[in-house]
XYZ file of C-alpha atoms in Angstrom:
479
model
C 85.239 196.082 65.143
C 87.844 197.144 67.685
C 90.171 194.762 69.467
C 88.145 195.079 72.666
C 84.869 194.178 70.872
C 86.243 190.956 69.266
C 84.922 187.752 70.927
C 87.484 186.122 73.091
C 88.482 182.531 72.449
C 86.972 180.091 74.913
C 89.509 178.668 77.316
C 90.352 175.051 76.698
C 89.418 172.815 79.598
C 92.129 170.850 81.349
C 92.176 167.141 80.625
C 90.150 165.131 83.063
C 91.765 162.392 85.081
C 90.906 159.023 83.549
C 89.708 156.536 86.126
C 89.345 152.950 84.874
C 85.918 151.479 85.467
C 84.797 147.890 85.747
C 83.604 148.138 82.167
C 87.053 149.230 81.027
C 88.637 146.278 82.817
C 86.098 143.703 81.628
C 87.742 141.097 79.392
C 84.341 140.129 77.958
C 83.865 143.420 76.114
C 82.681 143.336 72.501
C 84.998 142.232 69.735
C 87.059 145.034 68.195
C 86.581 145.432 64.449
C 89.154 148.003 63.293
C 88.755 149.971 60.106
C 91.736 149.428 57.811
C 93.523 152.618 56.812
C 96.368 153.434 54.436
C 99.256 155.795 55.009
C 103.014 156.071 55.496
C 103.197 154.183 58.767
C 100.757 151.480 57.687
C 102.800 150.857 54.546
C 105.916 150.393 56.668
C 103.982 148.211 59.089
C 102.518 145.959 56.402
C 105.906 145.518 54.769
C 107.637 144.578 58.030
C 104.864 142.264 59.237
C 104.441 140.266 56.064
C 108.191 140.134 55.394
C 108.576 138.465 58.806
C 105.656 136.120 58.105
C 107.005 135.075 54.696
C 110.484 134.601 56.160
C 109.031 132.335 58.854
C 107.148 130.213 56.308
C 110.055 129.707 53.883
C 112.858 129.292 56.470
C 112.374 125.495 56.878
C 112.775 125.014 53.117
C 116.203 126.670 52.943
C 119.020 124.136 52.486
C 122.635 124.430 53.569
C 125.252 121.804 52.629
C 122.507 119.323 51.812
C 120.695 119.760 55.141
C 117.902 121.983 56.425
C 119.604 125.293 57.232
C 117.772 125.881 60.542
C 116.829 122.795 62.527
C 116.337 122.479 66.298
C 116.394 118.708 66.675
C 115.437 118.193 70.311
C 115.386 114.394 70.131
C 119.107 113.936 69.472
C 119.549 116.802 70.718
C 121.374 118.872 68.094
C 120.767 122.362 66.704
C 121.832 123.076 63.122
C 122.127 126.725 62.106
C 123.566 127.394 58.640
C 126.263 124.737 58.825
C 127.083 125.194 62.506
C 126.114 122.378 64.848
C 125.288 123.057 68.495
C 124.962 120.285 71.038
C 123.879 120.302 74.716
C 127.333 121.375 75.848
C 127.055 124.411 73.524
C 123.812 125.711 75.003
C 125.656 128.476 76.826
C 126.008 130.060 73.373
C 122.224 130.384 73.153
C 122.270 132.143 76.518
C 124.272 134.889 74.817
C 121.766 134.965 71.951
C 118.798 135.356 74.321
C 120.567 138.046 76.349
C 121.425 139.981 73.175
C 117.825 139.731 71.921
C 116.455 140.949 75.271
C 118.903 143.862 75.440
C 118.068 144.901 71.882
C 114.358 144.840 72.713
C 114.927 146.930 75.852
C 117.113 149.420 73.984
C 114.545 149.832 71.207
C 111.819 150.283 73.829
C 113.723 153.062 75.588
C 114.124 154.928 72.307
C 111.030 154.048 70.226
C 108.487 152.672 72.700
C 106.403 149.629 71.763
C 107.478 149.594 68.132
C 108.025 145.813 68.418
C 104.364 145.310 69.304
C 103.053 147.361 66.419
C 105.421 146.310 63.650
C 106.940 142.886 64.350
C 105.134 140.912 67.086
C 103.788 137.544 65.821
C 100.521 138.124 67.700
C 100.009 141.428 65.876
C 100.890 139.849 62.522
C 98.444 136.966 62.868
C 95.639 139.109 64.263
C 95.965 141.455 61.287
C 95.984 138.479 58.903
C 92.874 136.920 60.457
C 91.034 140.261 60.494
C 91.803 140.656 56.806
C 90.027 137.328 56.243
C 86.959 138.709 58.047
C 87.083 141.816 55.876
C 87.354 139.681 52.729
C 84.306 137.576 53.668
C 82.106 140.096 55.520
C 83.173 143.524 54.285
C 84.242 146.742 55.997
C 84.005 147.580 59.702
C 80.320 148.533 59.822
C 79.294 145.345 58.032
C 81.380 143.210 60.406
C 79.824 144.889 63.437
C 76.346 144.411 61.994
C 77.147 140.765 61.289
C 77.977 140.228 64.992
C 74.566 141.557 66.027
C 72.604 139.407 63.581
C 70.846 136.256 64.879
C 72.160 132.929 63.687
C 70.871 131.945 60.264
C 71.890 129.731 57.390
C 73.708 132.580 55.655
C 75.528 133.615 58.822
C 76.520 130.022 59.581
C 77.902 129.592 56.041
C 79.999 132.759 56.317
C 81.288 131.744 59.745
C 82.169 128.312 58.377
C 84.086 129.920 55.485
C 85.975 132.239 57.857
C 86.928 129.400 60.195
C 87.958 127.204 57.283
C 90.390 129.840 56.024
C 91.617 130.452 59.584
C 92.044 126.714 59.993
C 94.212 126.493 56.874
C 96.436 129.288 58.219
C 96.610 127.566 61.618
C 97.554 124.218 60.068
C 100.269 125.779 57.904
C 101.617 127.564 60.988
C 101.666 124.323 62.995
C 103.434 122.444 60.200
C 106.017 125.215 59.923
C 106.692 125.202 63.678
C 107.047 121.419 63.697
C 109.388 121.463 60.702
C 111.898 123.478 62.748
C 111.946 120.690 65.358
C 111.262 117.486 63.424
C 112.795 118.562 60.132
C 110.953 119.236 56.911
C 112.183 115.958 55.362
C 110.953 113.840 58.260
C 107.722 115.795 58.600
C 106.468 115.411 55.033
C 108.370 112.164 54.326
C 109.975 113.485 51.142
C 106.747 114.545 49.474
C 104.518 111.609 50.391
C 100.922 112.974 50.089
C 99.867 110.811 53.056
C 102.828 111.824 55.210
C 100.600 112.557 58.218
C 99.580 108.886 58.393
C 103.121 108.009 59.518
C 103.297 110.549 62.337
C 103.879 109.459 65.897
C 101.366 110.184 68.654
C 103.640 112.900 70.026
C 103.733 114.621 66.625
C 99.941 114.583 66.456
C 99.704 116.039 69.965
C 102.026 118.940 69.173
C 100.316 119.512 65.830
C 96.928 119.754 67.542
C 98.190 122.056 70.310
C 99.900 124.508 67.947
C 96.942 124.555 65.551
C 94.472 125.169 68.376
C 96.580 127.873 70.070
C 97.126 129.726 66.780
C 93.408 129.627 65.969
C 92.354 130.833 69.420
C 95.011 133.531 69.766
C 94.495 135.160 66.383
C 90.804 134.434 65.996
C 89.464 135.124 69.507
C 92.047 136.391 72.010
C 93.388 139.132 69.728
C 93.882 142.351 71.712
C 93.183 140.524 75.003
C 96.519 138.756 74.590
C 98.279 142.140 74.389
C 96.298 143.776 77.182
C 95.835 141.031 79.783
C 98.382 138.271 79.138
C 101.562 139.552 77.464
C 104.019 140.647 80.194
C 105.874 143.009 77.855
C 102.869 145.320 77.658
C 102.993 145.648 81.447
C 106.642 146.230 82.215
C 107.483 148.293 79.116
C 105.886 151.388 80.667
C 108.525 151.488 83.400
C 111.189 151.681 80.693
C 109.764 154.854 79.172
C 111.259 158.231 79.948
C 110.574 161.771 78.770
C 112.524 161.165 75.549
C 110.840 157.920 74.469
C 108.943 158.159 71.179
C 105.250 157.454 71.741
C 102.064 157.921 69.739
C 100.394 160.937 71.321
C 97.451 163.251 70.773
C 98.262 166.970 70.953
C 95.660 167.960 73.547
C 96.420 171.677 73.508
C 96.042 171.873 69.761
C 93.015 169.595 69.452
C 90.744 170.676 72.323
C 87.948 171.597 72.634
C 86.957 169.179 69.891
C 83.868 169.483 67.716
C 82.451 168.972 64.234
C 82.739 171.707 61.626
C 82.626 172.324 57.891
C 85.654 171.958 55.649
C 88.150 174.857 55.696
C 86.370 176.426 58.661
C 87.755 176.954 62.138
C 85.023 178.008 64.585
C 86.107 180.332 67.357
C 86.963 178.543 70.564
C 87.483 175.112 69.015
C 90.657 173.135 68.528
C 91.686 171.195 65.430
C 90.050 167.889 66.447
C 86.814 167.492 64.473
C 85.709 164.585 66.693
C 85.372 162.206 63.752
C 86.434 159.225 65.938
C 88.495 157.808 63.086
C 91.403 157.328 65.486
C 89.181 155.052 67.567
C 87.758 153.174 64.588
C 91.177 152.197 63.192
C 92.699 151.181 66.538
C 93.262 147.394 66.710
C 92.790 147.437 70.494
C 89.764 149.775 70.414
C 91.156 152.608 72.573
C 90.802 156.360 72.189
C 94.305 157.818 71.900
C 92.863 161.196 72.918
C 92.512 159.859 76.467
C 96.299 159.804 76.800
C 98.943 157.095 76.922
C 97.378 153.712 77.726
C 98.756 150.243 78.262
C 96.551 148.936 75.434
C 98.343 151.092 72.825
C 100.676 148.942 70.711
C 102.003 151.953 68.766
C 100.885 150.671 65.376
C 100.398 154.334 64.292
C 97.098 153.568 62.544
C 95.560 156.535 64.354
C 98.312 158.795 62.991
C 97.607 157.851 59.378
C 93.848 158.125 59.907
C 94.090 161.536 61.593
C 96.475 162.887 58.958
C 94.004 161.865 56.279
C 91.199 163.739 58.055
C 93.405 166.801 58.576
C 94.086 166.871 54.839
C 90.360 166.766 54.106
C 89.432 169.613 56.470
C 92.436 171.708 55.473
C 94.362 171.608 58.784
C 98.058 170.839 59.318
C 99.020 167.218 59.906
C 100.387 165.979 63.205
C 97.445 166.350 65.579
C 98.284 162.751 66.475
C 101.940 161.971 65.929
C 105.067 160.274 67.151
C 106.516 162.575 69.791
C 107.994 162.581 73.280
C 106.783 163.823 76.620
C 109.607 166.355 76.740
C 108.582 167.819 73.397
C 104.796 167.626 73.805
C 104.396 168.689 77.441
C 107.559 170.557 78.373
C 107.991 172.162 74.931
C 111.676 171.305 74.919
C 113.882 169.611 72.373
C 114.008 165.832 72.657
C 117.289 164.381 73.888
C 117.861 161.649 71.342
C 120.990 160.274 73.006
C 120.765 159.727 76.754
C 122.826 157.861 79.319
C 120.546 154.815 79.175
C 121.118 154.408 75.430
C 124.884 154.494 75.986
C 124.541 151.942 78.799
C 122.533 149.574 76.606
C 124.959 150.023 73.693
C 127.912 149.249 75.963
C 126.408 146.114 77.491
C 125.024 144.965 74.138
C 128.404 145.422 72.439
C 130.133 143.401 75.159
C 127.617 140.555 74.788
C 127.938 140.530 70.987
C 131.743 140.405 71.182
C 131.550 137.560 73.720
C 129.080 135.633 71.543
C 131.264 136.058 68.444
C 134.344 134.866 70.327
C 132.444 131.851 71.645
C 131.048 131.008 68.193
C 134.370 131.358 66.366
C 136.240 129.501 69.117
C 134.131 126.354 68.888
C 136.410 123.361 68.283
C 135.513 121.172 65.259
C 136.558 118.114 67.297
C 135.604 117.752 70.926
C 137.236 115.295 73.300
C 136.857 114.421 76.954
C 138.622 111.725 79.028
C 136.805 109.828 81.739
C 138.756 107.511 83.986
C 137.200 104.148 84.859
C 136.038 104.814 88.415
C 135.217 101.217 89.243
C 138.862 100.143 89.389
C 141.457 102.864 88.971
C 144.347 100.518 88.221
C 144.946 96.798 87.866
C 147.973 94.528 87.480
C 147.654 91.917 84.742
C 149.098 88.408 84.554
C 152.028 89.776 82.609
C 152.809 92.062 85.555
C 151.920 95.235 83.668
C 149.899 98.007 85.319
C 146.727 98.912 83.425
C 144.416 101.967 83.611
C 141.156 102.084 81.680
C 139.578 105.236 80.186
C 136.668 106.259 77.972
C 137.315 108.917 75.358
C 134.114 110.841 74.629
C 134.519 112.163 71.083
C 132.280 114.418 69.002
C 132.948 115.127 65.336
C 131.425 118.630 65.182
C 132.274 119.158 61.528
C 129.784 118.768 58.672
C 131.783 116.016 56.995
C 132.827 112.441 57.669
C 136.298 112.093 59.187
C 138.547 109.225 60.222
C 140.333 109.699 63.543
C 143.302 108.088 65.286
C 144.393 108.129 68.931
C 147.888 108.483 70.344
C 149.531 108.930 73.739
C 151.767 111.974 74.030
C 155.141 111.673 75.856
C 154.540 107.998 76.549
C 157.637 107.470 78.772
C 157.326 103.706 78.587
C 153.519 103.647 78.608
C 151.503 102.037 75.814
C 148.008 102.932 74.613
C 145.662 100.277 73.263
C 142.336 101.217 71.642
C 139.533 99.054 70.384
C 140.075 100.441 66.873
C 143.201 101.669 65.140
C 141.050 104.049 63.063
C 137.687 105.452 64.069
C 135.408 106.788 61.289
C 132.798 109.308 62.495
C 130.019 110.835 60.439
C 129.246 114.544 60.544
C 128.217 115.623 64.068
C 128.468 112.032 65.342
C 129.443 111.395 68.980
C 131.215 108.231 70.096
C 132.547 106.768 73.342
C 135.863 104.994 72.698
C 137.282 102.722 75.456
C 141.103 102.732 75.673
C 143.671 101.134 77.982
C 147.098 102.407 78.980
C 149.670 99.928 80.283
C 153.095 100.436 81.830
C 155.885 98.444 83.493
C 155.638 98.988 87.282
C 159.454 99.146 87.446
C 159.321 102.447 85.543
C 156.525 103.932 87.646
C 156.344 105.821 90.890
C 153.486 105.263 93.288
C 150.629 107.739 92.894
C 149.495 109.690 89.881
C 151.410 110.363 86.689
C 150.031 113.028 84.291
C 149.175 111.794 80.784
C 147.996 113.503 77.591
C 145.920 111.759 74.915
C 145.476 113.294 71.459
C 142.840 112.431 68.868
C 143.587 113.627 65.333
C 141.984 113.251 61.936
C 143.724 111.058 59.395
C 144.129 114.001 57.006
C 145.658 116.120 59.762
C 143.025 118.884 59.613
C 141.593 118.466 63.110
C 142.949 117.419 66.464
C 142.030 117.633 70.129
C 143.917 116.786 73.311
C 142.906 116.158 76.888
C 144.784 115.386 80.096
C 144.219 112.911 82.879
C 146.393 110.837 85.245
C 147.793 107.312 85.242
C 147.370 105.815 88.708
C 149.662 103.160 90.195
C 149.132 101.705 93.636
C 151.895 99.216 94.528
C 150.834 96.047 96.368
C 151.261 96.189 100.122
C 154.783 95.472 101.230
C 156.330 96.949 98.072
C 157.595 100.504 97.625
């Protein structure tokens, strides 16, 4: 057959514009039952998700210097993080932590898209865990879908009860873990008392019920609706994408027109997509990646592993669905891995990290503040001495008990009197110490005289100083 007599390949139609319908936007659509698939990306995903989950569950049990290593005690309030104690006046440090976390998330999004959603988000982790319970009790995807359509019966009720019981155990463990970060694992379980919950306060029971209920509803019912309709990150992340952002994409030019065919055959006029719908079946949000980039896509890459498996079976190259960029897929150009936005994020992130480190390392182990008695700035006693009263607000921010003393620097005839000669403070204990300073009016000038008070530990390891003024107002008629 000559070249002119060979059948020409059918032109591939241009992709149609996708217009969302009321059905697409209906939050009451049927429950998504994804098929579980194995592959390179799913192995990475499972490892990251369950490593985070296990870390969350064991974190409250880690001890540091005899205390829970991570404890956010909101009743005192004090935060303990691996030996470091943060109090209300240290909360600006957490502002740095939140800013750094947000910048890291934004930087990762610019480069790798919604990789957080697919590999590390707690909602994704718990939804996957709860769906695995359904698979364990009901079976694979087709059986779970059939189970939904069945009328209620004794067998169905028993299976639902079993599923909800297992979910409930997971929800209770999650609630207890959350509470242990706030209440403390020792206080929560009362040192191993099997009836520890009988001693809980009403507030503890309220928070326990709320967290258990929210966990059960989110992972058991809300599922992909939380990602699609509620989570703000899924909405604003799209504006952070550019042509060089890695996204999960379907190669339309290579795959279309799609159609079924036998193994190792490639009918004339067809693309590589065999229209097996495996990419739809494995998607946890139930979308068809072949329709283009969608807000519902959490970039879990399940469709990539599923498609690669099908390509291997039919004898086609892998990568019909793959991680790629708009510049590479559409414009056929090389992806620019390093762009100006990455450098901007790195610069700002580095500055915030340096600032946070300086703040953390510069925290004083002993904190002191002087407050002058505002009711009566100065008085003259029966002995004719001028007296000023102060309150020294002290905080022992070390993790050990220390004994402190107080002295007046450069006294110049002034005398300091404290309620105690020595003040013992436990680890992280605050204390308000009243002190008086007296002076002979003959040695004073009218007005304010600067003073410096120093508090130091008995062993000489820690000290802190603060300044204020000594006020003298001569009686009328005297200079």
